[in-house]
Amino acid sequence: MRTRLAVLLACVLSLTAASAPAEATRPAVALGSVVPAPVEVRPHGSAFQLTERTVIAAPRSARAVAERLAEALRPATGYRLPVVDRARGGTPVISLASGREEARLGAEGYRLRVRRSEVTLRANSNAGLFAGVQTLLQLLPPAIDAATPQRNRWTVPGGEIVDYPRFAYRGAMLDLARHFHTPAEIKRYIDEISRFKVNHLHLHLSDDQGWRIQIDSWPRLTTVGGAPGTGVDGAGGGYLTKADYRELVRYAAGRYVTIVPEIDMPGHVNAAQVAYPELTCDGVAPPPRTDTAVGYSSLCIGKEVTYRFVEDVIRELAAMTPGPYLHIGGDEAHATTDDEYLTFQERVLPLVARYGKIAYGWNEIAQAPAARRAVAQYWGLTTENATLAAAVAGGTKVIMSPANRAYLDMKYDPATPLGLNWAGYIEVRTAYDWDPGTYLTGVPESAVLGVEAPLWSETLRDLDDIEFMAFPRLAAIAELGWSPARDWASFRTRLGAYGPRWEQRGVGFYRSPQIDWAG
Ligand code: NGO
């Protein structure tokens, strides 16, 4: 209902704009009203009008990004903008160029110049061009995200933006184990996170309740562990086939998102043990579990079959994952002694490297000397963690996901109908107001690869639930990962102005009372 009203309003507004020539070139959006905030913004000169005469020019190497831009502009404008190698003189053009541009733009930065006659986007790579395209889309009026043609003036404010990320790793995580989410839902999530220049999607593929990824050498993992009824409280079930997974990898790559698969071990393995009782120490299958308790299951550290299983899984997972990281969980191994945990990690962390991947795990892995070459994901509640700081001194890299800041499954406040609250309540400002580079004592910015916003799905069944918990907080974490400075007042204003874009796309975000939402 609210969405329909908003569309109606947008139509009325756009009709007014269309019939008021004096307003014709005044852009609806200020240059720099972009999330995440760009590094440098210099408004000047006159605005660019996107019309049906506009062409998109791009070298062959950047064709895919140009096509994606043309696709994104089509539904709301109704224009079929041609993608050409070079525009003829006098034609209004959006031109994309990638090559050896300024060094400071790095692998993902871009320079966007908007003048009356043309928009130029330059980058060192297609990833940079894609990031620039996301900025350009936000500089058009929010109606650009409508699914059907709108009468509007498609004005882009004049000026220049130079932009590049603070951290190389900007991630989101989705838990497919507690409630399975379909490939279509995952794709929709990829679409949404990539708009905020998030470049990694971590998939939590196994847990006590269910196993969600096909492994050929252990087929019962999915036929039993992914069977109907393996979601929390007996809901749903399901798993990704290898074909599904490869398709997701391909889809994500087209949006410059790298998939990071996680198999959680040695704890959180009840579903695997139901399917293969030899993975328990006594060889007896445990009962299936669809409650949300944690920390009770463990692989049998002293049995060789454990390591055959782990190696098979890592080998098959590595073979279908082009990205550099493979996450092996490692959290809440409360059913494993400290010695056993070390024994396990000293064997398993090097295995990941043997299959060509960088081992990534929850921060508990920092106890193991082999974690020196690994990446630890910090999910604690405090700003001190001596074990992690010691590992960092030895070379471990860190991705920051403090649970009381970055967990998207925490309730916003006590009235939030979904989510958990064990790490506290996380309103938008709490998610935004911390610095990943200085947060943890003994973990300097140089050791921080970036940030990740995990979304655990004990209470989340479908895409509506996911969107309500992820947005707007994911935008806050994305800005911490990308932008050089943190400015709540500015973020709050830009986020409020962003709301109508989610509305246009039918994303059911949480209307935090901390934000003055436009529209
Ligand atoms: C914890 C736990 C998960 C829960 C999650 C819920 C980690 C790393 N282990 O985070 O099993 O699903 O909290 O918020």
XYZ file of C-alpha atoms and ligand atoms in Angstrom:
533
model
C 0.000 0.000 0.000
C 2.708 2.401 1.058
C 4.665 1.509 -2.058
C 1.681 2.116 -4.336
C 1.147 5.503 -2.727
C 4.790 6.365 -3.212
C 4.645 5.411 -6.888
C 1.552 7.568 -7.316
C 3.290 10.467 -5.608
C 6.384 10.019 -7.731
C 4.179 10.097 -10.841
C 2.490 13.311 -9.757
C 5.850 14.882 -8.977
C 7.351 13.795 -12.255
C 4.392 15.123 -14.225
C 4.793 18.457 -12.466
C 8.488 18.462 -13.306
C 7.796 17.613 -16.917
C 5.358 20.486 -17.322
C 7.599 23.068 -15.666
C 10.341 24.006 -18.142
C 11.938 26.479 -15.726
C 12.884 23.537 -13.550
C 14.130 21.602 -16.511
C 17.805 21.481 -15.720
C 17.726 21.634 -11.972
C 18.839 18.187 -10.817
C 16.694 16.340 -8.289
C 19.773 15.054 -6.523
C 22.840 16.901 -5.252
C 26.188 15.621 -6.488
C 27.555 13.742 -3.518
C 24.187 12.562 -2.200
C 25.489 9.041 -2.602
C 25.786 6.042 -0.238
C 28.565 5.161 0.467
C 29.945 8.707 0.495
C 32.503 9.321 -2.258
C 36.065 10.428 -1.472
C 35.973 13.748 -3.384
C 32.957 15.619 -4.711
C 33.242 18.860 -6.693
C 29.942 20.225 -8.013
C 30.326 22.632 -10.931
C 28.998 23.506 -14.339
C 25.735 22.439 -15.766
C 23.790 19.256 -15.507
C 23.507 16.411 -18.017
C 20.125 15.416 -19.383
C 19.581 11.780 -20.156
C 17.204 11.471 -23.103
C 16.274 8.896 -25.700
C 19.079 10.340 -27.872
C 21.784 9.494 -25.342
C 24.235 6.754 -26.273
C 26.550 4.749 -24.063
C 30.081 4.435 -25.432
C 32.462 1.794 -24.144
C 35.460 -0.139 -25.414
C 34.848 -3.819 -26.068
C 36.535 -4.735 -22.756
C 33.956 -2.724 -20.794
C 30.959 -3.740 -22.854
C 29.391 -5.875 -20.108
C 29.377 -2.987 -17.618
C 27.945 -0.652 -20.261
C 25.192 -3.150 -21.076
C 24.366 -3.444 -17.384
C 24.032 0.358 -17.204
C 21.780 0.400 -20.267
C 19.686 -2.366 -18.677
C 19.402 -0.481 -15.379
C 18.220 2.675 -17.167
C 15.667 0.958 -19.400
C 12.616 0.134 -17.203
C 12.038 3.607 -15.762
C 13.078 5.689 -18.780
C 11.693 3.363 -21.408
C 14.796 4.250 -23.514
C 16.714 1.551 -25.307
C 20.056 3.320 -25.127
C 22.521 1.876 -27.636
C 25.937 0.724 -26.477
C 28.516 1.746 -29.081
C 32.305 1.707 -29.416
C 32.508 5.441 -30.021
C 29.858 8.166 -30.105
C 29.544 10.487 -33.109
C 30.356 14.155 -32.366
C 27.438 16.117 -30.989
C 25.625 13.079 -29.579
C 24.933 13.236 -25.840
C 26.992 10.421 -24.442
C 27.808 8.508 -21.296
C 31.273 7.176 -21.985
C 33.098 4.496 -20.072
C 36.859 4.109 -20.318
C 39.040 1.657 -18.503
C 42.765 1.509 -18.783
C 45.668 2.861 -16.906
C 44.134 5.803 -15.111
C 45.359 7.424 -11.916
C 47.110 5.061 -9.515
C 45.093 6.284 -6.540
C 41.909 4.881 -8.071
C 43.339 1.407 -7.470
C 41.460 -1.708 -8.524
C 37.955 -0.485 -7.670
C 38.009 3.316 -7.841
C 36.669 5.585 -10.568
C 36.494 9.187 -11.723
C 33.092 10.467 -12.809
C 32.811 13.745 -14.716
C 29.396 15.182 -15.527
C 29.094 18.038 -18.043
C 26.209 19.349 -20.118
C 27.205 17.342 -23.176
C 28.600 14.190 -21.647
C 29.193 11.991 -18.670
C 32.587 10.292 -18.543
C 33.461 7.467 -16.248
C 37.079 6.327 -16.035
C 38.651 3.551 -14.011
C 41.569 1.147 -13.971
C 39.273 -1.844 -14.156
C 35.740 -2.934 -14.924
C 35.149 -3.279 -11.172
C 35.867 0.449 -10.901
C 33.516 1.218 -13.769
C 30.803 -0.861 -12.110
C 31.286 1.087 -8.861
C 31.022 4.328 -10.837
C 27.830 3.120 -12.499
C 26.305 2.572 -9.040
C 27.158 6.176 -8.180
C 25.742 7.461 -11.465
C 22.455 5.642 -10.842
C 22.168 7.340 -7.445
C 22.690 10.749 -9.067
C 19.578 10.285 -11.190
C 16.164 10.935 -9.587
C 14.882 8.047 -7.396
C 12.237 7.273 -10.033
C 15.089 5.766 -12.100
C 14.604 2.620 -9.998
C 10.946 2.225 -10.980
C 10.015 -0.973 -12.767
C 7.820 0.755 -15.376
C 8.273 3.853 -17.588
C 7.977 7.172 -15.725
C 7.556 10.644 -17.146
C 10.470 12.465 -15.668
C 13.449 14.649 -16.386
C 16.473 12.422 -16.054
C 18.979 14.997 -14.883
C 22.460 14.227 -13.547
C 24.047 17.049 -11.499
C 27.200 18.576 -13.015
C 30.634 18.194 -11.479
C 33.232 15.638 -10.663
C 33.600 12.730 -8.271
C 36.840 10.896 -7.513
C 36.230 7.786 -5.489
C 37.923 4.625 -4.242
C 37.473 2.277 -1.260
C 39.087 2.506 2.162
C 39.086 -1.302 2.575
C 39.498 -4.007 -0.058
C 36.974 -6.354 1.568
C 33.394 -5.192 1.989
C 31.143 -8.102 2.738
C 27.695 -9.343 3.573
C 26.873 -12.806 4.909
C 23.721 -14.839 4.452
C 22.925 -17.919 6.572
C 21.355 -20.597 4.374
C 21.552 -23.270 7.075
C 18.942 -22.147 9.615
C 16.466 -21.326 6.870
C 17.321 -22.102 3.297
C 17.148 -19.209 0.852
C 16.667 -19.948 -2.823
C 19.068 -18.951 -5.603
C 16.499 -16.374 -6.779
C 16.456 -14.774 -3.308
C 20.250 -14.822 -3.118
C 20.465 -13.122 -6.518
C 18.085 -10.423 -5.382
C 20.279 -9.880 -2.317
C 23.377 -9.661 -4.526
C 21.631 -6.998 -6.640
C 20.892 -4.949 -3.561
C 24.256 -5.223 -1.793
C 26.247 -4.512 -4.951
C 24.489 -1.136 -5.247
C 26.403 -0.155 -2.083
C 29.722 -1.345 -3.535
C 29.776 -4.433 -1.298
C 32.112 -6.830 -3.077
C 31.905 -10.142 -1.149
C 28.974 -12.386 -0.274
C 29.777 -14.995 2.364
C 27.363 -17.942 2.340
C 27.021 -19.888 5.601
C 26.303 -23.272 4.020
C 26.143 -25.731 6.911
C 25.088 -25.825 10.528
C 23.424 -28.072 13.086
C 20.031 -27.837 11.391
C 20.929 -28.324 7.749
C 23.593 -28.830 5.074
C 23.025 -26.664 2.004
C 25.655 -27.451 -0.627
C 26.014 -30.535 -2.797
C 29.200 -32.520 -2.121
C 29.497 -35.455 -4.561
C 31.748 -37.631 -2.413
C 29.341 -37.422 0.571
C 25.900 -37.344 -1.092
C 23.808 -37.875 2.041
C 24.950 -34.466 3.320
C 22.284 -32.935 1.102
C 19.806 -35.768 0.548
C 19.506 -36.135 4.339
C 20.991 -32.865 5.657
C 19.153 -30.683 3.147
C 15.872 -32.615 3.180
C 12.504 -30.907 3.634
C 11.938 -29.919 7.247
C 15.600 -29.165 8.050
C 14.969 -25.460 8.675
C 14.522 -24.041 12.184
C 11.299 -25.372 13.755
C 10.991 -27.865 10.922
C 10.470 -25.207 8.270
C 11.570 -25.571 4.676
C 14.810 -27.267 3.835
C 16.701 -27.434 0.575
C 20.211 -27.001 -0.722
C 22.252 -25.570 -3.568
C 23.280 -28.021 -6.246
C 26.727 -27.496 -7.716
C 25.024 -26.033 -10.786
C 23.084 -23.574 -8.581
C 26.279 -22.582 -6.813
C 28.218 -22.064 -10.067
C 25.371 -19.969 -11.426
C 25.436 -17.827 -8.269
C 29.203 -17.390 -8.612
C 28.701 -16.273 -12.227
C 25.821 -13.936 -11.370
C 27.732 -12.385 -8.490
C 30.850 -11.905 -10.636
C 28.757 -9.888 -13.094
C 28.085 -7.499 -10.193
C 31.706 -7.579 -8.997
C 30.772 -9.639 -5.952
C 32.952 -12.604 -4.938
C 31.245 -15.579 -3.291
C 32.889 -16.820 -0.074
C 31.637 -20.284 0.930
C 31.599 -21.398 4.572
C 31.425 -24.895 5.994
C 31.290 -24.551 9.765
C 33.498 -26.983 11.753
C 34.464 -28.641 14.053
C 31.256 -27.447 15.812
C 27.874 -26.734 14.226
C 27.919 -30.119 12.461
C 24.846 -31.960 13.724
C 23.258 -32.133 10.255
C 26.400 -33.777 8.814
C 26.437 -36.288 11.670
C 22.797 -37.192 11.158
C 23.692 -38.004 7.546
C 26.986 -39.777 8.394
C 27.063 -41.243 11.933
C 30.749 -42.218 11.462
C 31.506 -38.507 11.984
C 30.610 -38.848 15.684
C 33.042 -40.437 18.178
C 30.673 -43.259 19.127
C 29.406 -43.831 15.595
C 25.803 -43.307 16.645
C 23.670 -40.854 14.659
C 22.379 -37.984 16.789
C 18.749 -36.920 16.398
C 18.126 -34.181 13.819
C 17.921 -30.748 15.446
C 15.786 -27.843 14.342
C 16.041 -25.791 17.533
C 18.436 -22.850 17.772
C 20.813 -24.020 20.512
C 24.513 -23.703 19.673
C 27.799 -25.270 20.750
C 26.720 -28.869 21.376
C 28.041 -30.734 18.310
C 31.602 -31.526 17.256
C 33.387 -33.596 14.656
C 35.433 -36.371 16.270
C 38.911 -34.846 16.484
C 40.712 -38.187 17.021
C 39.226 -40.120 14.082
C 40.911 -40.207 10.675
C 37.573 -40.295 8.865
C 37.053 -36.729 10.105
C 39.995 -35.502 8.054
C 38.998 -37.504 4.965
C 35.589 -35.867 5.211
C 36.998 -32.386 5.753
C 39.487 -32.736 2.908
C 36.838 -33.993 0.473
C 34.566 -31.086 1.345
C 37.344 -28.500 1.059
C 38.549 -29.982 -2.243
C 35.095 -29.943 -3.838
C 34.263 -26.515 -2.489
C 37.594 -25.032 -3.617
C 37.096 -26.515 -7.103
C 33.820 -24.651 -7.617
C 34.952 -21.388 -6.004
C 37.041 -19.012 -8.117
C 37.327 -16.467 -5.267
C 40.371 -16.538 -2.972
C 38.663 -17.279 0.361
C 37.282 -20.455 1.898
C 35.651 -20.053 5.318
C 35.918 -22.976 7.717
C 33.807 -21.593 10.579
C 35.525 -22.502 13.827
C 33.102 -20.679 16.139
C 31.543 -21.944 19.354
C 33.296 -25.322 19.445
C 32.132 -25.772 23.052
C 31.928 -29.562 22.733
C 35.647 -29.695 21.840
C 38.509 -29.247 24.341
C 41.103 -26.516 23.702
C 43.724 -29.138 22.849
C 41.397 -30.892 20.434
C 40.504 -27.578 18.828
C 44.177 -26.809 18.214
C 44.818 -30.290 16.848
C 41.926 -29.862 14.448
C 42.897 -26.389 13.248
C 46.576 -27.265 12.827
C 45.496 -29.933 10.331
C 42.607 -28.153 8.662
C 43.881 -24.587 8.184
C 46.854 -25.790 6.059
C 44.486 -27.992 4.022
C 42.684 -24.918 2.775
C 45.987 -23.534 1.513
C 46.784 -26.871 -0.146
C 43.678 -26.436 -2.284
C 44.768 -22.963 -3.292
C 42.561 -20.894 -1.021
C 43.102 -18.458 1.832
C 41.673 -19.894 5.048
C 39.075 -17.664 6.645
C 37.351 -18.419 9.950
C 35.565 -16.895 12.957
C 38.010 -15.267 15.357
C 38.338 -18.394 17.535
C 40.761 -19.763 14.914
C 43.295 -17.164 16.109
C 44.218 -19.585 18.932
C 45.945 -21.840 16.412
C 49.486 -21.025 15.232
C 48.415 -22.043 11.706
C 46.052 -19.048 11.697
C 49.057 -16.791 11.023
C 48.358 -17.113 7.322
C 44.597 -17.003 7.714
C 41.908 -14.355 7.961
C 39.963 -14.121 11.219
C 36.458 -12.668 11.349
C 35.959 -10.784 14.605
C 32.444 -11.235 15.966
C 33.008 -10.393 19.647
C 31.285 -7.773 21.778
C 34.310 -6.032 23.238
C 37.077 -3.847 21.842
C 39.827 -6.053 23.286
C 40.745 -9.553 22.220
C 44.247 -10.486 23.319
C 44.327 -13.789 21.400
C 43.397 -12.071 18.159
C 45.818 -9.195 18.771
C 48.651 -11.710 19.314
C 47.749 -13.541 16.111
C 47.687 -10.228 14.238
C 51.209 -9.496 15.479
C 52.175 -12.790 13.829
C 50.489 -12.005 10.515
C 46.777 -12.879 10.787
C 44.506 -10.498 8.873
C 41.134 -9.449 10.240
C 37.650 -8.806 8.937
C 35.520 -6.842 11.348
C 31.977 -8.003 12.209
C 31.492 -7.031 15.867
C 28.164 -8.649 16.759
C 26.862 -5.590 18.622
C 27.535 -3.378 15.575
C 27.519 -5.382 12.378
C 25.121 -8.313 12.976
C 22.093 -7.633 10.819
C 20.059 -10.281 12.656
C 20.008 -8.270 15.890
C 16.717 -6.483 16.536
C 16.689 -2.728 15.953
C 14.882 -2.188 19.259
C 12.728 -4.269 21.637
C 9.694 -3.868 19.358
C 11.339 -5.392 16.255
C 9.240 -8.439 15.323
C 12.155 -10.435 13.865
C 15.714 -11.132 14.913
C 17.641 -11.906 18.087
C 18.984 -9.653 20.833
C 21.815 -11.586 22.487
C 24.316 -8.949 21.281
C 21.982 -6.056 22.055
C 19.757 -3.848 19.941
C 21.301 -2.272 16.869
C 19.679 0.883 15.555
C 21.141 2.507 12.463
C 23.392 4.858 14.385
C 24.880 2.001 16.420
C 25.619 0.126 13.209
C 27.258 3.249 11.748
C 29.147 4.879 14.613
C 32.332 2.835 14.981
C 35.640 2.686 13.187
C 36.764 -0.704 11.828
C 40.357 0.552 11.566
C 40.774 1.457 15.247
C 38.070 -0.603 16.955
C 40.156 -3.431 18.387
C 43.158 -2.834 20.613
C 46.274 -4.251 18.959
C 44.608 -4.596 15.565
C 45.875 -1.707 13.431
C 44.146 -0.637 10.241
C 46.937 -2.233 8.213
C 45.805 -5.656 9.518
C 42.137 -5.031 8.724
C 41.058 -6.295 5.312
C 37.624 -4.830 5.802
C 34.153 -5.279 7.234
C 31.352 -7.764 6.877
C 27.689 -7.621 7.911
C 26.460 -11.131 8.820
C 22.766 -11.959 8.560
C 21.975 -15.127 10.532
C 18.598 -16.561 9.706
C 17.243 -18.330 12.805
C 14.181 -16.036 12.619
C 14.253 -15.129 8.931
C 12.295 -17.214 6.473
C 11.947 -15.243 3.278
C 13.235 -12.300 1.311
C 10.889 -9.846 3.025
C 12.418 -10.840 6.371
C 15.941 -10.548 4.960
C 15.314 -7.101 3.491
C 13.699 -5.777 6.653
C 16.713 -6.713 8.764
C 19.429 -5.865 6.212
C 18.195 -2.459 5.115
C 19.076 0.184 6.031
C 21.870 -1.183 8.261
C 23.769 -2.861 5.446
C 24.206 0.593 3.904
C 25.836 1.764 7.157
C 28.352 -1.085 7.181
C 29.007 -0.604 3.458
C 29.866 3.058 4.073
C 32.285 2.111 6.876
C 34.003 -0.216 4.431
C 34.194 2.210 1.535
C 34.283 5.840 2.672
C 37.352 7.522 4.166
C 35.534 9.466 6.877
C 32.542 8.845 9.071
C 29.938 11.568 9.405
C 26.626 10.605 11.014
C 24.828 13.854 10.136
C 25.761 13.495 6.480
C 25.012 9.742 6.387
C 21.641 10.305 8.008
C 20.673 12.868 5.359
C 21.916 10.774 2.424
C 20.217 7.651 3.783
C 16.925 9.502 4.234
C 17.135 10.623 0.617
C 17.879 7.040 -0.437
C 14.632 5.602 1.010
C 12.494 6.302 -2.091
C 14.929 4.228 -4.170
C 14.243 1.157 -2.000
C 10.545 1.932 -2.295
C 10.757 2.090 -6.062
C 12.446 -1.316 -6.120
C 9.953 -2.824 -3.676
C 12.599 -3.427 -0.992
C 10.817 -3.576 2.371
C 13.344 -1.696 4.507
C 12.986 -0.711 8.166
C 11.938 2.915 8.527
C 14.202 3.750 11.421
C 12.920 6.701 13.485
C 16.520 7.960 13.571
C 16.240 8.910 9.903
C 14.112 11.588 8.200
C 12.897 9.530 5.267
C 12.148 11.381 2.050
C 9.034 10.626 0.063
C 26.728 -16.399 16.607
C 26.779 -17.875 16.315
C 25.787 -18.298 15.237
C 24.423 -17.655 15.486
C 24.573 -16.155 15.575
C 23.250 -15.474 15.841
C 28.566 -16.835 15.414
C 29.830 -16.580 14.719
N 28.135 -18.011 15.825
O 27.677 -15.880 15.659
O 25.685 -19.691 15.220
O 23.559 -17.966 14.415
O 25.479 -15.788 16.574
O 23.348 -14.109 15.989
